[in-house]
């Protein structure tokens, strides 16, 4: 049996950040990943030469943790335009960022998309959240206290009109949080709003999977094993234990760090821990990809739908090939549509229902959009209500030699996963310090 200092179960971004931090502290590390590639929920498939991410995701280049772990230059990011088009009653209304696109922001007000008082409230919210993040007061990785509000409660308290909440916050942040109720904790909302306000929403030229691939390439050869599904961990009372793979191989380590999706499998946790463990429900995501010859008029700007679900299934629509060239073969365009969670039709009805809704916005060329694929991610994001955040483990150190990492401990985001990985590694290092 091979012996190492630390075993990380799961090569999602959190596990990769954990492994990198431990290696940096001169620990020997083995990362065991069940699937055939690192990246976990950040994955990209190539279909007919198009890069189809498994669920619509963007990387915000303002993520402080990403700046610590990633080499931005070689990821060759392309960026969305700040703001969005909001689809309402069959028309697209621009909602712009007044600091980065002042002229466009004035147009937003003139078009009637944003009322003056809601515009001023946005400006106030923006300056407060940016200052809060700078001062470390808005930190979604910290434990939620009693009295933490939901996003909707926060917006109401700040005096936003119910029309504007419905018009902008529900479709925009509903798309980010994968829920239109806006029940995600206000701390998570404020942090995410600050990240969107201070950074660019980006896609790497190689597809979202280029992010974990870059991190995995930094690990020494042999320290990451894929197709290595962990089925059991025999914990020893003085810490660490044996990790058993589905093919019978075994590895021994003093510290075992179990990451996100793996935690959903209580068999991997000692009974004393799993009895107390409250698995949180997940939110699902669905992405439909199309190719087309003519680029729709939204270009690099995200379209979010404020239309009732009866009008159609589109939650948001984007053209990743307009944002970064790597997403489609030359001369072709790739369209992504995220599907609303409250749309009740079947998968096979989606392409026609989407074309019908988008045709009203972009004209008859939409009829020619060719369906490429439909991807469903049943466990996309763990819920992040104030209650769910309060029920999280207070520390990633669960038992002697057993640690957790993963976005379910911080925020459901790339930044949150990286933070969770680094913090877990720091707890490991603390625990073995003589
Ligand atoms: C559709 C969608 C949209 C998103 N949008 C955004 C966005 O726009 N911006 C943003 O910042 N974030 C976004 N996120 C969130 C972000 O992708 C996640 O928060 C992050 O990737 C989670 O990383 P993780 O390492 O915590 O977990 P995971 O990626 O789930 O990694 C866990 C790993 O453990 C492995 N594993 C599980 N069981 C075992 C086992 N028994 N043995 C070995 N390995 C095992 C899994 O295969 C997986 O690789 C989105 C996520 C989804 C799915």
Short mmCIF file of N, CA and C and ligand atoms in Angstrom, two decimals, residues 8-16 31-43 54-60 63 175-176 178 196 208 225 227-232 244-245 258-265 267-268 282-287 338 377 379-382 405-418 420-421, ligand 1:
data_model
loop_
_atom_site.label_atom_id
_atom_site.label_comp_id
_atom_site.label_asym_id
_atom_site.label_seq_id
_atom_site.Cartn_x
_atom_site.Cartn_y
_atom_site.Cartn_z
N UNK A 8 -6.36 13.76 -1.10
CA UNK A 8 -7.51 14.62 -1.38
C UNK A 8 -8.47 13.81 -2.23
N UNK A 9 -9.70 13.67 -1.76
CA UNK A 9 -10.71 12.91 -2.51
C UNK A 9 -11.52 13.91 -3.35
N UNK A 10 -11.32 13.89 -4.67
CA UNK A 10 -12.04 14.79 -5.58
C UNK A 10 -11.15 15.87 -6.13
N UNK A 11 -11.07 15.92 -7.47
CA UNK A 11 -10.22 16.93 -8.13
C UNK A 11 -11.06 18.04 -8.74
N UNK A 12 -12.10 18.49 -7.99
CA UNK A 12 -12.77 19.73 -8.37
C UNK A 12 -11.82 20.87 -8.03
N UNK A 13 -12.27 22.10 -8.27
CA UNK A 13 -11.38 23.24 -8.02
C UNK A 13 -10.95 23.31 -6.56
N UNK A 14 -11.83 22.90 -5.68
CA UNK A 14 -11.50 22.95 -4.27
C UNK A 14 -10.40 21.95 -3.93
N UNK A 15 -10.55 20.73 -4.40
CA UNK A 15 -9.53 19.71 -4.16
C UNK A 15 -8.19 20.11 -4.78
N UNK A 16 -8.25 20.72 -5.96
CA UNK A 16 -7.00 21.12 -6.64
C UNK A 16 -6.31 22.24 -5.86
N UNK A 31 -4.09 13.06 -5.17
CA UNK A 31 -5.47 13.48 -5.43
C UNK A 31 -6.16 12.35 -6.18
N UNK A 32 -7.29 11.88 -5.66
CA UNK A 32 -8.03 10.77 -6.28
C UNK A 32 -9.34 11.30 -6.85
N UNK A 33 -9.53 11.16 -8.14
CA UNK A 33 -10.71 11.71 -8.81
C UNK A 33 -11.50 10.57 -9.47
N UNK A 34 -12.80 10.52 -9.17
CA UNK A 34 -13.63 9.42 -9.68
C UNK A 34 -13.80 9.48 -11.21
N UNK A 35 -13.95 10.67 -11.77
CA UNK A 35 -14.26 10.76 -13.20
C UNK A 35 -12.97 10.70 -14.02
N UNK A 36 -13.11 10.90 -15.34
CA UNK A 36 -11.92 10.73 -16.19
C UNK A 36 -11.11 12.01 -16.38
N UNK A 37 -11.49 13.09 -15.68
CA UNK A 37 -10.74 14.35 -15.83
C UNK A 37 -10.89 15.18 -14.56
N UNK A 38 -9.90 16.05 -14.29
CA UNK A 38 -10.08 16.96 -13.15
C UNK A 38 -11.07 18.06 -13.50
N UNK A 39 -11.63 18.72 -12.49
CA UNK A 39 -12.49 19.89 -12.76
C UNK A 39 -13.84 19.82 -12.10
N UNK A 40 -14.33 18.60 -11.82
CA UNK A 40 -15.63 18.46 -11.17
C UNK A 40 -16.71 19.19 -11.96
N UNK A 41 -17.37 20.13 -11.32
CA UNK A 41 -18.49 20.82 -11.97
C UNK A 41 -18.06 21.84 -13.03
N UNK A 42 -16.77 22.07 -13.13
CA UNK A 42 -16.29 22.97 -14.21
C UNK A 42 -15.76 22.07 -15.33
N UNK A 43 -16.60 21.83 -16.33
CA UNK A 43 -16.26 20.87 -17.37
C UNK A 43 -16.76 21.39 -18.71
N UNK A 54 -20.46 22.39 -19.33
CA UNK A 54 -21.56 21.65 -18.67
C UNK A 54 -22.29 22.58 -17.72
N UNK A 55 -23.18 23.37 -18.30
CA UNK A 55 -23.90 24.40 -17.56
C UNK A 55 -23.23 25.74 -17.84
N UNK A 56 -24.04 26.79 -18.00
CA UNK A 56 -23.48 28.11 -18.29
C UNK A 56 -22.79 28.66 -17.05
N UNK A 57 -21.50 28.93 -17.18
CA UNK A 57 -20.73 29.49 -16.06
C UNK A 57 -19.86 30.60 -16.61
N UNK A 58 -19.56 31.57 -15.77
CA UNK A 58 -18.57 32.59 -16.14
C UNK A 58 -17.55 32.68 -15.01
N UNK A 59 -16.36 33.11 -15.38
CA UNK A 59 -15.33 33.38 -14.38
C UNK A 59 -15.24 34.89 -14.21
N UNK A 60 -15.33 35.37 -12.96
CA UNK A 60 -15.21 36.82 -12.71
C UNK A 60 -13.76 37.13 -12.39
N UNK A 63 -12.25 37.86 -8.86
CA UNK A 63 -12.12 36.87 -7.79
C UNK A 63 -10.69 36.91 -7.23
N UNK A 175 -30.48 33.85 -12.38
CA UNK A 175 -29.61 33.06 -13.28
C UNK A 175 -28.31 32.68 -12.60
N UNK A 176 -27.77 33.59 -11.80
CA UNK A 176 -26.50 33.31 -11.12
C UNK A 176 -26.71 32.28 -10.00
N UNK A 178 -29.32 30.29 -9.68
CA UNK A 178 -30.19 29.20 -10.15
C UNK A 178 -31.49 29.11 -9.34
N UNK A 196 -19.23 41.32 -9.70
CA UNK A 196 -19.69 41.74 -11.03
C UNK A 196 -19.38 43.22 -11.26
N UNK A 208 -14.48 26.57 -20.16
CA UNK A 208 -14.33 26.70 -18.70
C UNK A 208 -13.39 25.63 -18.13
N UNK A 225 -4.68 11.08 -9.75
CA UNK A 225 -5.14 9.88 -10.46
C UNK A 225 -6.61 10.06 -10.79
N UNK A 227 -10.18 8.41 -12.79
CA UNK A 227 -10.86 7.10 -12.75
C UNK A 227 -10.48 6.36 -11.46
N UNK A 228 -10.40 7.12 -10.38
CA UNK A 228 -10.01 6.56 -9.08
C UNK A 228 -11.12 6.88 -8.09
N UNK A 229 -12.19 6.09 -8.18
CA UNK A 229 -13.36 6.36 -7.34
C UNK A 229 -13.16 5.76 -5.95
N UNK A 230 -13.25 6.60 -4.95
CA UNK A 230 -13.07 6.15 -3.56
C UNK A 230 -14.39 5.56 -3.07
N UNK A 231 -14.35 4.31 -2.59
CA UNK A 231 -15.60 3.69 -2.12
C UNK A 231 -15.64 3.54 -0.60
N UNK A 232 -14.47 3.59 0.03
CA UNK A 232 -14.48 3.45 1.49
C UNK A 232 -13.25 4.12 2.08
N UNK A 244 -9.86 3.30 0.13
CA UNK A 244 -10.03 2.13 -0.72
C UNK A 244 -10.75 2.56 -2.01
N UNK A 245 -10.17 2.16 -3.15
CA UNK A 245 -10.78 2.51 -4.44
C UNK A 245 -11.69 1.40 -4.94
N UNK A 258 -11.77 15.40 2.12
CA UNK A 258 -12.86 14.93 1.26
C UNK A 258 -13.57 16.17 0.70
N UNK A 259 -13.74 16.22 -0.64
CA UNK A 259 -14.30 17.45 -1.22
C UNK A 259 -15.75 17.28 -1.67
N UNK A 260 -16.37 18.44 -1.91
CA UNK A 260 -17.81 18.62 -2.18
C UNK A 260 -18.67 17.40 -2.50
N UNK A 261 -18.68 17.03 -3.79
CA UNK A 261 -19.63 16.01 -4.22
C UNK A 261 -19.38 14.71 -3.47
N UNK A 262 -18.10 14.47 -3.12
CA UNK A 262 -17.77 13.25 -2.41
C UNK A 262 -18.43 13.23 -1.03
N UNK A 263 -18.62 14.40 -0.47
CA UNK A 263 -19.20 14.49 0.87
C UNK A 263 -20.67 14.04 0.86
N UNK A 264 -21.30 14.19 -0.32
CA UNK A 264 -22.69 13.78 -0.43
C UNK A 264 -22.83 12.27 -0.20
N UNK A 265 -21.70 11.56 -0.22
CA UNK A 265 -21.70 10.12 -0.04
C UNK A 265 -21.31 9.82 1.41
N UNK A 267 -21.04 7.40 3.15
CA UNK A 267 -20.21 6.22 3.39
C UNK A 267 -18.73 6.60 3.53
N UNK A 268 -18.38 7.76 2.98
CA UNK A 268 -16.99 8.19 3.03
C UNK A 268 -16.64 8.87 4.35
N UNK A 282 -29.62 20.26 -3.47
CA UNK A 282 -28.88 20.93 -4.55
C UNK A 282 -29.86 21.63 -5.48
N UNK A 283 -29.37 22.62 -6.21
CA UNK A 283 -30.16 23.25 -7.28
C UNK A 283 -29.63 22.73 -8.61
N UNK A 284 -30.55 22.50 -9.55
CA UNK A 284 -30.17 21.92 -10.85
C UNK A 284 -30.00 23.02 -11.90
N UNK A 285 -29.33 22.67 -13.00
CA UNK A 285 -29.18 23.63 -14.12
C UNK A 285 -29.34 22.87 -15.43
N UNK A 286 -29.86 23.58 -16.44
CA UNK A 286 -29.99 22.97 -17.77
C UNK A 286 -29.49 23.98 -18.81
N UNK A 287 -28.65 23.49 -19.71
CA UNK A 287 -28.11 24.36 -20.76
C UNK A 287 -28.45 23.77 -22.12
N UNK A 338 -29.66 29.11 -20.94
CA UNK A 338 -29.94 28.45 -19.65
C UNK A 338 -31.44 28.40 -19.50
N UNK A 377 -27.50 19.40 -15.36
CA UNK A 377 -26.61 19.19 -14.21
C UNK A 377 -27.51 19.14 -12.98
N UNK A 379 -26.96 18.30 -9.85
CA UNK A 379 -26.38 18.86 -8.63
C UNK A 379 -25.43 19.98 -9.03
N UNK A 380 -26.04 21.13 -9.35
CA UNK A 380 -25.21 22.24 -9.85
C UNK A 380 -24.68 23.08 -8.69
N UNK A 381 -25.58 23.56 -7.84
CA UNK A 381 -25.17 24.41 -6.71
C UNK A 381 -25.87 23.95 -5.44
N UNK A 382 -25.15 23.88 -4.33
CA UNK A 382 -25.84 23.61 -3.06
C UNK A 382 -26.67 24.84 -2.67
N UNK A 405 -13.35 19.89 2.19
CA UNK A 405 -13.22 21.12 1.42
C UNK A 405 -14.37 21.14 0.42
N UNK A 406 -14.54 22.23 -0.31
CA UNK A 406 -15.63 22.28 -1.28
C UNK A 406 -16.48 23.52 -1.09
N UNK A 407 -17.19 23.87 -2.18
CA UNK A 407 -17.94 25.13 -2.20
C UNK A 407 -19.09 25.14 -1.20
N UNK A 408 -19.51 23.95 -0.72
CA UNK A 408 -20.62 23.91 0.24
C UNK A 408 -20.19 24.48 1.60
N UNK A 409 -18.90 24.76 1.76
CA UNK A 409 -18.42 25.33 3.03
C UNK A 409 -18.27 26.85 2.95
N UNK A 410 -18.26 27.39 1.72
CA UNK A 410 -17.97 28.82 1.55
C UNK A 410 -19.08 29.47 0.72
N UNK A 411 -18.85 29.63 -0.59
CA UNK A 411 -19.92 30.05 -1.51
C UNK A 411 -19.91 29.14 -2.71
N UNK A 412 -21.09 28.96 -3.33
CA UNK A 412 -21.16 28.12 -4.52
C UNK A 412 -20.60 28.91 -5.69
N UNK A 413 -19.31 28.95 -5.77
CA UNK A 413 -18.67 29.68 -6.87
C UNK A 413 -17.25 29.17 -7.03
N UNK A 414 -16.66 29.55 -8.12
CA UNK A 414 -15.27 29.15 -8.37
C UNK A 414 -14.40 29.74 -7.27
N UNK A 415 -14.65 31.01 -6.95
CA UNK A 415 -13.88 31.65 -5.88
C UNK A 415 -14.07 30.90 -4.56
N UNK A 416 -15.34 30.57 -4.26
CA UNK A 416 -15.66 29.89 -3.00
C UNK A 416 -14.98 28.53 -2.92
N UNK A 417 -14.96 27.80 -4.03
CA UNK A 417 -14.33 26.48 -4.03
C UNK A 417 -12.82 26.60 -3.78
N UNK A 418 -12.20 27.59 -4.42
CA UNK A 418 -10.75 27.78 -4.24
C UNK A 418 -10.44 28.17 -2.79
N UNK A 420 -12.23 27.46 -0.13
CA UNK A 420 -12.46 26.30 0.73
C UNK A 420 -11.27 25.34 0.67
N UNK A 421 -10.72 25.15 -0.53
CA UNK A 421 -9.57 24.25 -0.68
C UNK A 421 -8.36 24.76 0.08
C1 LIG B 1 -24.33 24.99 -13.98
C2 LIG B 1 -23.36 25.66 -13.06
C3 LIG B 1 -23.18 27.03 -13.15
C4 LIG B 1 -22.26 27.68 -12.33
N1 LIG B 1 -21.99 29.00 -12.53
C5 LIG B 1 -20.95 29.56 -11.92
C6 LIG B 1 -20.48 30.84 -12.31
O1 LIG B 1 -20.99 31.44 -13.26
N2 LIG B 1 -19.43 31.39 -11.64
C7 LIG B 1 -18.83 30.73 -10.59
O2 LIG B 1 -17.90 31.28 -10.00
N3 LIG B 1 -19.24 29.50 -10.21
C8 LIG B 1 -20.26 28.89 -10.86
N4 LIG B 1 -20.64 27.62 -10.54
C9 LIG B 1 -20.13 27.01 -9.29
C10 LIG B 1 -18.74 26.36 -9.42
O3 LIG B 1 -18.60 25.67 -10.62
C11 LIG B 1 -18.62 25.39 -8.23
O4 LIG B 1 -18.86 26.12 -7.04
C12 LIG B 1 -17.22 24.75 -8.12
O5 LIG B 1 -16.80 24.22 -9.34
C13 LIG B 1 -17.27 23.65 -7.06
O6 LIG B 1 -16.01 23.02 -6.93
P1 LIG B 1 -15.77 21.92 -5.81
O7 LIG B 1 -14.37 21.47 -5.95
O8 LIG B 1 -16.20 22.46 -4.51
O9 LIG B 1 -16.77 20.73 -6.14
P2 LIG B 1 -16.89 19.77 -7.41
O10 LIG B 1 -16.55 20.50 -8.64
O11 LIG B 1 -18.22 19.15 -7.33
O12 LIG B 1 -15.74 18.67 -7.18
C14 LIG B 1 -15.93 17.47 -6.46
C15 LIG B 1 -15.11 16.38 -7.15
O13 LIG B 1 -15.14 15.19 -6.36
C16 LIG B 1 -15.21 14.09 -7.23
N5 LIG B 1 -15.73 12.94 -6.47
C17 LIG B 1 -16.98 12.77 -5.96
N6 LIG B 1 -17.09 11.60 -5.33
C18 LIG B 1 -15.87 11.01 -5.43
C19 LIG B 1 -15.34 9.76 -4.97
N7 LIG B 1 -16.09 8.89 -4.28
N8 LIG B 1 -14.06 9.44 -5.27
C20 LIG B 1 -13.27 10.33 -5.95
N9 LIG B 1 -13.73 11.54 -6.42
C21 LIG B 1 -15.00 11.85 -6.15
C22 LIG B 1 -16.16 14.56 -8.33
O14 LIG B 1 -16.04 13.77 -9.49
C23 LIG B 1 -15.67 15.99 -8.52
O15 LIG B 1 -14.64 16.06 -9.49
C24 LIG B 1 -21.56 26.95 -11.34
C25 LIG B 1 -21.75 25.57 -11.23
C26 LIG B 1 -22.62 24.93 -12.10
C27 LIG B 1 -22.72 23.43 -12.05
#
